[in-house]
Amino acid sequence: MLKRKLGISIYPEHAPLAEIYEYLKLAHKYEYEILFVSFVHFAEDSTKDNTIQINETIQAIKYAHELGFYVITDISLRTLKMLDIKITDLKKIKEMGVACIRFDSPASAMTLANLTHNQYGLDVQLNMSGNDYLVDDILSYQPIIPRLSGCHNFYAQKNTGLTFDFFQKCNQKYITRKLETTAFIGSHVGNQGPSSTNKDMTTLEELRYLSCATQAKFLFYTNEIDNVIFGNAFATEAELKAVAEIDKYEIILKVHPCDDNSEVEMKILDFKKHARREESTDLLIRSSMSRYYFKKEAIKPKKTPTKFNQGDVVVINEQGGSYQGEMHIILQDNYEHQDNFYNLIGKIDPDQLPLLRFIHGWSAFKLEISKTES
């Protein structure tokens, strides 16, 4: 499996270079490794002189390269013409400090395959969000496969992002060929991007209003995305830090404990070996390992409702006999349980409820106890 990485985007035409440099240093501090920069939008209006903006973008790229960022630049054939660069000679691109060229609007499959053989070792990235057969066509022309990868688009306008089902269909074309994949999350504060609507620039529509950390977790927990990049700038330091601190590999959900929990109930919430049993049901996630670890502990019944909602975390009390200590996470609203052996011990943070779908049979997971009680 590829190492999972984080990245940011910059738009030097919208901010002084000094601010761009500070942002790059801040992201570098939190171990962000990828920088995404677009040249495509400069070529959209041929009547406008973007010389100054282009030169500042190149300066920012060089600075990022010096910091150690892997720089991806979004280009098109039109962009290359604007930069006076021939597609058969990418020396100028390499000298900027670019490591990877992403074709937003593709050239021919043969051209893109041949580009992977460039003498400067530049990687070639494809637009993943079209769910077309371009990648198949490119592979038929024998590219250098380790230099080929895919990256989704971001979508600034509300209700224009990809659905999860379509997103997964797009991903499969790259996953089955073992190609690296990338997708975008959006800062809720940054207002810089290639268009007039630049907040919340996500790949997936359902992520648009989730916290940045949950957006990143969602993409990584699919096990289909290798790299996650902020699409807009500037993300706040708090956003950068929150995303940098997530576990990119283990499923960890924030839980708000109930204020009447016993000591053993808190231990069960904090148990590090939770895993969903293989016999999955649509109603709940069943983690039974805790009942073996805490079988000698007394879990007394407490006042608990008989109707539960998605994200409620319950433990079976002593009235459940040999099942005492087993933990369940409810998956559906208005779930009724009349046997009186459920104790409500916590609630999954509402922002992270979409992550429950990634806890499959045999999936290991952990709960991170929030300092704020429910």
Short mmCIF file of C-alpha atoms in Angstrom, two decimals:
data_model
loop_
_atom_site.label_atom_id
_atom_site.label_comp_id
_atom_site.label_asym_id
_atom_site.label_seq_id
_atom_site.Cartn_x
_atom_site.Cartn_y
_atom_site.Cartn_z
CA MET A 1 0.00 0.00 0.00
CA LEU A 2 1.20 3.49 -0.85
CA LYS A 3 1.99 5.90 1.95
CA ARG A 4 -0.97 8.20 2.42
CA LYS A 5 -0.14 11.89 2.11
CA LEU A 6 -1.68 15.32 2.63
CA GLY A 7 -1.49 18.41 0.47
CA ILE A 8 -2.57 21.99 -0.06
CA SER A 9 -3.35 24.24 -3.02
CA ILE A 10 -2.20 27.81 -3.62
CA TYR A 11 -3.38 30.61 -5.91
CA PRO A 12 -0.57 33.22 -6.08
CA GLU A 13 -2.72 35.48 -8.24
CA HIS A 14 -4.97 36.08 -5.21
CA ALA A 15 -2.43 36.77 -2.46
CA PRO A 16 0.98 38.43 -2.01
CA LEU A 17 3.92 36.06 -2.37
CA ALA A 18 4.93 36.72 1.22
CA GLU A 19 1.58 35.30 2.41
CA ILE A 20 1.93 32.33 0.06
CA TYR A 21 5.38 31.58 1.46
CA GLU A 22 4.09 31.75 5.04
CA TYR A 23 1.26 29.37 4.15
CA LEU A 24 3.69 26.94 2.55
CA LYS A 25 5.90 27.04 5.65
CA LEU A 26 2.88 26.48 7.89
CA ALA A 27 1.73 23.45 5.89
CA HIS A 28 5.29 22.12 5.84
CA LYS A 29 5.38 22.44 9.64
CA TYR A 30 2.43 20.04 9.83
CA GLU A 31 4.11 17.63 7.39
CA TYR A 32 1.98 18.31 4.33
CA GLU A 33 3.89 16.93 1.37
CA ILE A 34 1.96 17.79 -1.80
CA LEU A 35 1.31 21.15 -3.44
CA PHE A 36 -1.35 21.59 -6.12
CA VAL A 37 -1.06 24.61 -8.42
CA SER A 38 -3.19 25.41 -11.46
CA PHE A 39 -2.13 27.14 -14.65
CA VAL A 40 -5.28 26.16 -16.53
CA HIS A 41 -7.43 29.15 -15.57
CA PHE A 42 -4.75 31.58 -16.80
CA ALA A 43 -5.33 30.34 -20.34
CA GLU A 44 -9.12 30.64 -20.24
CA ASP A 45 -9.12 34.35 -21.16
CA SER A 46 -6.68 34.92 -24.02
CA THR A 47 -7.37 38.68 -23.98
CA LYS A 48 -5.98 39.13 -20.46
CA ASP A 49 -2.27 39.60 -19.75
CA ASN A 50 -1.42 37.26 -16.87
CA THR A 51 2.36 37.61 -17.13
CA ILE A 52 2.82 38.93 -13.59
CA GLN A 53 0.52 36.30 -12.06
CA ILE A 54 2.22 33.50 -13.98
CA ASN A 55 5.69 34.64 -12.90
CA GLU A 56 4.58 34.83 -9.26
CA THR A 57 3.09 31.35 -9.53
CA ILE A 58 6.42 30.05 -10.85
CA GLN A 59 8.26 31.73 -7.96
CA ALA A 60 5.88 30.10 -5.48
CA ILE A 61 6.44 26.70 -7.09
CA LYS A 62 10.21 27.09 -6.83
CA TYR A 63 9.93 28.02 -3.16
CA ALA A 64 7.67 25.04 -2.46
CA HIS A 65 10.15 22.77 -4.23
CA GLU A 66 12.93 24.08 -1.99
CA LEU A 67 10.81 23.19 1.06
CA GLY A 68 10.48 19.65 -0.27
CA PHE A 69 6.91 19.68 -1.60
CA TYR A 70 5.92 17.32 -4.40
CA VAL A 71 4.44 19.89 -6.79
CA ILE A 72 1.55 19.02 -9.10
CA THR A 73 0.60 21.59 -11.70
CA ASP A 74 -2.70 21.53 -13.56
CA ILE A 75 -2.14 22.19 -17.26
CA SER A 76 -3.63 21.70 -20.72
CA LEU A 77 -2.29 21.91 -24.25
CA ARG A 78 -3.53 25.50 -24.31
CA THR A 79 -1.62 26.22 -21.10
CA LEU A 80 1.62 24.85 -22.52
CA LYS A 81 1.23 27.12 -25.54
CA MET A 82 0.68 30.10 -23.22
CA LEU A 83 3.88 29.20 -21.33
CA ASP A 84 5.76 28.71 -24.61
CA ILE A 85 6.47 25.08 -23.75
CA LYS A 86 6.39 22.26 -26.28
CA ILE A 87 4.74 19.06 -25.11
CA THR A 88 7.75 17.18 -26.45
CA ASP A 89 10.18 19.19 -24.28
CA LEU A 90 9.19 19.71 -20.65
CA LYS A 91 12.54 21.07 -19.48
CA LYS A 92 11.02 24.42 -18.43
CA ILE A 93 8.39 22.63 -16.33
CA LYS A 94 11.09 20.62 -14.57
CA GLU A 95 13.18 23.73 -13.93
CA MET A 96 10.22 25.38 -12.18
CA GLY A 97 10.32 22.66 -9.54
CA VAL A 98 7.29 20.75 -10.78
CA ALA A 99 7.24 16.99 -10.13
CA CYS A 100 3.94 16.07 -11.80
CA ILE A 101 1.80 17.49 -14.60
CA ARG A 102 -1.96 16.97 -14.38
CA PHE A 103 -3.94 17.23 -17.58
CA ASP A 104 -7.30 18.78 -16.77
CA SER A 105 -8.47 18.51 -20.36
CA PRO A 106 -6.66 15.55 -21.87
CA ALA A 107 -4.43 15.22 -24.86
CA SER A 108 -4.63 12.00 -26.85
CA ALA A 109 -4.03 8.70 -25.09
CA MET A 110 -0.88 8.09 -27.13
CA THR A 111 0.49 11.55 -26.29
CA LEU A 112 -0.10 11.07 -22.56
CA ALA A 113 1.44 7.60 -22.59
CA ASN A 114 4.49 8.95 -24.40
CA LEU A 115 4.77 11.77 -21.86
CA THR A 116 5.52 9.26 -19.10
CA HIS A 117 8.74 8.49 -21.00
CA ASN A 118 9.93 12.12 -20.69
CA GLN A 119 13.64 12.48 -19.97
CA TYR A 120 13.07 14.65 -16.87
CA GLY A 121 11.27 12.03 -14.83
CA LEU A 122 8.07 14.07 -14.56
CA ASP A 123 4.98 12.16 -13.47
CA VAL A 124 1.73 12.42 -15.42
CA GLN A 125 -1.62 12.71 -13.68
CA LEU A 126 -5.06 12.18 -15.19
CA ASN A 127 -8.44 13.63 -14.29
CA MET A 128 -10.23 10.80 -12.46
CA SER A 129 -13.68 12.38 -12.27
CA GLY A 130 -14.91 11.61 -15.77
CA ASN A 131 -15.34 7.84 -15.38
CA ASP A 132 -14.23 7.48 -18.99
CA TYR A 133 -11.90 4.98 -20.65
CA LEU A 134 -8.93 7.30 -21.09
CA VAL A 135 -6.78 5.40 -18.60
CA ASP A 136 -7.45 2.13 -20.46
CA ASP A 137 -6.49 3.72 -23.75
CA ILE A 138 -3.29 5.16 -22.26
CA LEU A 139 -2.28 1.81 -20.81
CA SER A 140 -2.62 0.23 -24.25
CA TYR A 141 0.26 2.48 -25.39
CA GLN A 142 2.62 1.09 -22.73
CA PRO A 143 3.34 4.07 -20.45
CA ILE A 144 5.76 3.93 -17.54
CA ILE A 145 3.10 2.90 -15.04
CA PRO A 146 4.79 4.19 -11.84
CA ARG A 147 4.76 7.66 -13.41
CA LEU A 148 1.01 7.56 -14.02
CA SER A 149 -1.63 8.50 -11.44
CA GLY A 150 -5.14 9.90 -11.09
CA CYS A 151 -6.57 12.94 -9.34
CA HIS A 152 -10.22 13.92 -8.99
CA ASN A 153 -11.57 17.41 -9.61
CA PHE A 154 -12.83 19.75 -6.90
CA TYR A 155 -16.24 21.41 -7.14
CA ALA A 156 -16.72 24.94 -5.79
CA GLN A 157 -20.44 25.25 -6.50
CA LYS A 158 -22.97 23.76 -4.09
CA ASN A 159 -24.63 20.56 -5.37
CA THR A 160 -22.08 20.02 -8.16
CA GLY A 161 -19.76 17.60 -6.34
CA LEU A 162 -19.64 13.90 -7.13
CA THR A 163 -22.03 11.41 -5.58
CA PHE A 164 -20.36 8.66 -3.57
CA ASP A 165 -21.57 5.96 -5.97
CA PHE A 166 -20.14 7.73 -9.03
CA PHE A 167 -16.94 8.53 -7.12
CA GLN A 168 -16.39 4.84 -6.41
CA LYS A 169 -17.01 3.88 -10.03
CA CYS A 170 -14.35 6.38 -11.10
CA ASN A 171 -11.93 5.07 -8.49
CA GLN A 172 -12.19 1.45 -9.59
CA LYS A 173 -10.57 2.17 -12.95
CA TYR A 174 -7.43 3.29 -11.10
CA ILE A 175 -7.50 0.94 -8.11
CA THR A 176 -7.69 -2.18 -10.25
CA ARG A 177 -4.60 -0.98 -12.12
CA LYS A 178 -2.77 -0.11 -8.88
CA LEU A 179 -2.46 3.58 -9.81
CA GLU A 180 -2.08 6.27 -7.15
CA THR A 181 -5.25 8.27 -6.43
CA THR A 182 -5.95 11.76 -5.08
CA ALA A 183 -9.07 13.72 -4.05
CA PHE A 184 -9.89 17.10 -2.53
CA ILE A 185 -11.34 18.43 0.70
CA GLY A 186 -12.40 22.03 1.34
CA SER A 187 -11.48 24.62 3.91
CA HIS A 188 -14.50 26.40 5.39
CA VAL A 189 -12.51 29.63 5.69
CA GLY A 190 -10.22 29.93 2.68
CA ASN A 191 -11.72 32.00 -0.15
CA GLN A 192 -8.99 31.62 -2.78
CA GLY A 193 -9.40 29.39 -5.80
CA PRO A 194 -9.69 29.48 -9.59
CA SER A 195 -13.27 30.82 -9.61
CA SER A 196 -15.45 33.39 -7.85
CA THR A 197 -16.91 30.71 -5.56
CA ASN A 198 -14.03 29.22 -3.67
CA LYS A 199 -15.08 27.94 -0.25
CA ASP A 200 -15.64 24.26 0.54
CA MET A 201 -13.96 23.02 -2.65
CA THR A 202 -14.52 19.30 -2.24
CA THR A 203 -14.57 16.37 -4.62
CA LEU A 204 -17.58 14.72 -2.97
CA GLU A 205 -20.76 16.73 -2.45
CA GLU A 206 -21.67 15.03 0.83
CA LEU A 207 -18.40 16.21 2.37
CA ARG A 208 -18.99 19.90 1.66
CA TYR A 209 -20.15 20.94 5.14
CA LEU A 210 -18.37 18.37 7.29
CA SER A 211 -15.34 19.34 9.36
CA CYS A 212 -12.06 19.22 7.46
CA ALA A 213 -10.79 16.35 9.62
CA THR A 214 -13.92 14.28 8.92
CA GLN A 215 -13.66 15.02 5.19
CA ALA A 216 -10.11 13.67 5.17
CA LYS A 217 -11.03 10.64 7.27
CA PHE A 218 -13.89 9.86 4.90
CA LEU A 219 -11.62 9.82 1.85
CA PHE A 220 -8.90 7.76 3.52
CA TYR A 221 -11.37 5.33 5.11
CA THR A 222 -12.71 4.42 1.67
CA ASN A 223 -9.35 2.68 1.15
CA GLU A 224 -9.57 4.04 -2.38
CA ILE A 225 -7.74 7.37 -2.02
CA ASP A 226 -4.01 7.70 -1.34
CA ASN A 227 -3.66 11.48 -1.12
CA VAL A 228 -5.95 14.20 0.23
CA ILE A 229 -5.47 17.85 -0.74
CA PHE A 230 -7.14 21.08 0.40
CA GLY A 231 -8.68 22.48 -2.80
CA ASN A 232 -8.97 26.09 -1.67
CA ALA A 233 -6.67 28.44 0.22
CA PHE A 234 -5.86 29.50 2.82
CA ALA A 235 -6.92 26.77 5.23
CA THR A 236 -6.56 27.98 8.80
CA GLU A 237 -3.84 26.65 11.04
CA ALA A 238 -6.54 24.93 13.10
CA GLU A 239 -7.85 23.17 9.97
CA LEU A 240 -4.36 22.15 8.84
CA LYS A 241 -3.52 20.85 12.31
CA ALA A 242 -6.80 18.95 12.71
CA VAL A 243 -6.32 17.13 9.40
CA ALA A 244 -2.63 16.47 10.09
CA GLU A 245 -3.51 14.80 13.39
CA ILE A 246 -5.95 12.22 12.01
CA ASP A 247 -4.94 8.59 11.69
CA LYS A 248 -4.89 7.95 7.95
CA TYR A 249 -5.11 4.18 8.33
CA GLU A 250 -7.09 3.25 11.47
CA ILE A 251 -10.80 4.04 11.78
CA ILE A 252 -11.18 6.32 14.80
CA LEU A 253 -14.52 7.95 15.63
CA LYS A 254 -15.14 10.70 18.16
CA VAL A 255 -17.66 9.71 20.84
CA HIS A 256 -19.37 11.86 23.45
CA PRO A 257 -19.72 9.77 26.64
CA CYS A 258 -22.84 9.89 28.81
CA ASP A 259 -22.32 11.71 32.09
CA ASP A 260 -23.67 8.80 34.17
CA ASN A 261 -21.21 6.21 32.84
CA SER A 262 -19.61 3.84 35.31
CA GLU A 263 -15.87 3.23 35.34
CA VAL A 264 -16.22 -0.01 33.39
CA GLU A 265 -18.48 1.65 30.80
CA MET A 266 -15.78 4.27 30.21
CA LYS A 267 -13.22 1.49 29.87
CA ILE A 268 -15.37 -0.17 27.21
CA LEU A 269 -15.65 3.08 25.26
CA ASP A 270 -11.88 3.45 25.44
CA PHE A 271 -11.21 -0.23 24.60
CA LYS A 272 -8.50 -0.48 21.92
CA LYS A 273 -9.54 -3.79 20.37
CA HIS A 274 -13.04 -3.06 19.07
CA ALA A 275 -13.87 -4.83 15.81
CA ARG A 276 -17.15 -5.41 14.03
CA ARG A 277 -18.23 -9.03 14.00
CA GLU A 278 -18.22 -10.66 10.59
CA GLU A 279 -21.98 -11.36 10.67
CA SER A 280 -23.06 -7.87 9.69
CA THR A 281 -26.54 -6.43 10.07
CA ASP A 282 -27.95 -3.15 8.79
CA LEU A 283 -29.23 -2.29 12.26
CA LEU A 284 -26.08 -2.11 14.35
CA ILE A 285 -22.33 -2.57 14.61
CA ARG A 286 -21.61 -5.36 17.03
CA SER A 287 -18.26 -5.46 18.86
CA SER A 288 -18.08 -8.52 21.08
CA MET A 289 -14.41 -8.64 22.13
CA SER A 290 -15.07 -6.31 25.06
CA ARG A 291 -17.35 -8.87 26.70
CA TYR A 292 -14.40 -11.25 27.10
CA TYR A 293 -12.05 -8.59 28.46
CA PHE A 294 -14.58 -7.25 30.95
CA LYS A 295 -16.55 -10.40 31.79
CA LYS A 296 -15.64 -10.18 35.49
CA GLU A 297 -16.84 -6.58 35.76
CA ALA A 298 -20.37 -5.84 36.95
CA ILE A 299 -22.36 -3.69 34.55
CA LYS A 300 -25.50 -2.69 36.41
CA PRO A 301 -28.63 -1.65 34.49
CA LYS A 302 -29.26 2.08 34.39
CA LYS A 303 -32.06 4.28 33.18
CA THR A 304 -31.89 4.10 29.41
CA PRO A 305 -34.44 4.78 26.65
CA THR A 306 -35.85 1.87 24.66
CA LYS A 307 -35.65 3.77 21.37
CA PHE A 308 -32.26 4.65 19.90
CA ASN A 309 -30.90 6.65 16.97
CA GLN A 310 -27.99 6.34 14.57
CA GLY A 311 -24.70 6.79 16.38
CA ASP A 312 -25.95 5.81 19.83
CA VAL A 313 -23.39 3.62 21.60
CA VAL A 314 -24.76 1.02 23.99
CA VAL A 315 -23.34 -1.76 26.13
CA ILE A 316 -25.15 -4.89 27.26
CA ASN A 317 -25.60 -4.89 31.02
CA GLU A 318 -25.71 -7.86 33.41
CA GLN A 319 -29.30 -8.67 32.40
CA GLY A 320 -27.88 -9.80 29.06
CA GLY A 321 -26.19 -12.78 30.71
CA SER A 322 -23.15 -14.03 28.81
CA TYR A 323 -23.41 -11.07 26.41
CA GLN A 324 -22.63 -8.59 29.21
CA GLY A 325 -19.94 -6.12 28.11
CA GLU A 326 -20.67 -6.38 24.39
CA MET A 327 -20.80 -2.96 22.70
CA HIS A 328 -23.15 -1.96 19.89
CA ILE A 329 -23.31 1.15 17.74
CA ILE A 330 -26.83 1.77 16.40
CA LEU A 331 -27.02 2.38 12.64
CA GLN A 332 -30.66 3.43 12.17
CA ASP A 333 -32.88 6.04 13.77
CA ASN A 334 -35.83 4.91 15.89
CA TYR A 335 -34.29 1.53 16.60
CA GLU A 336 -36.28 -0.10 19.41
CA HIS A 337 -34.88 -2.47 22.00
CA GLN A 338 -37.36 -3.70 24.61
CA ASP A 339 -35.27 -6.26 26.52
CA ASN A 340 -33.91 -3.75 29.08
CA PHE A 341 -30.32 -4.94 28.83
CA TYR A 342 -28.97 -1.97 26.92
CA ASN A 343 -27.12 0.82 28.76
CA LEU A 344 -26.63 3.98 26.70
CA ILE A 345 -22.99 4.99 27.19
CA GLY A 346 -22.29 7.52 24.45
CA LYS A 347 -23.10 9.07 21.09
CA ILE A 348 -20.89 9.26 18.01
CA ASP A 349 -20.21 12.89 17.11
CA PRO A 350 -22.86 13.94 14.53
CA ASP A 351 -20.16 15.23 12.17
CA GLN A 352 -18.66 11.73 12.01
CA LEU A 353 -21.82 9.69 11.46
CA PRO A 354 -21.03 9.35 7.71
CA LEU A 355 -17.90 7.40 8.69
CA LEU A 356 -19.92 4.52 10.16
CA ARG A 357 -20.39 3.09 6.65
CA PHE A 358 -16.71 2.14 6.57
CA ILE A 359 -16.89 -0.21 9.56
CA HIS A 360 -17.46 -3.49 7.73
CA GLY A 361 -17.41 -7.04 9.02
CA TRP A 362 -13.99 -7.71 10.63
CA SER A 363 -13.13 -3.97 10.57
CA ALA A 364 -11.13 -2.84 13.58
CA PHE A 365 -12.03 0.58 14.98
CA LYS A 366 -11.44 2.81 17.98
CA LEU A 367 -13.47 5.44 19.77
CA GLU A 368 -11.87 8.74 20.72
CA ILE A 369 -13.55 10.05 23.86
CA SER A 370 -14.53 13.70 23.56
CA LYS A 371 -13.84 15.98 26.49
CA THR A 372 -17.33 17.41 26.06
CA GLU A 373 -19.99 15.09 27.45
CA SER A 374 -23.22 14.48 25.56
#
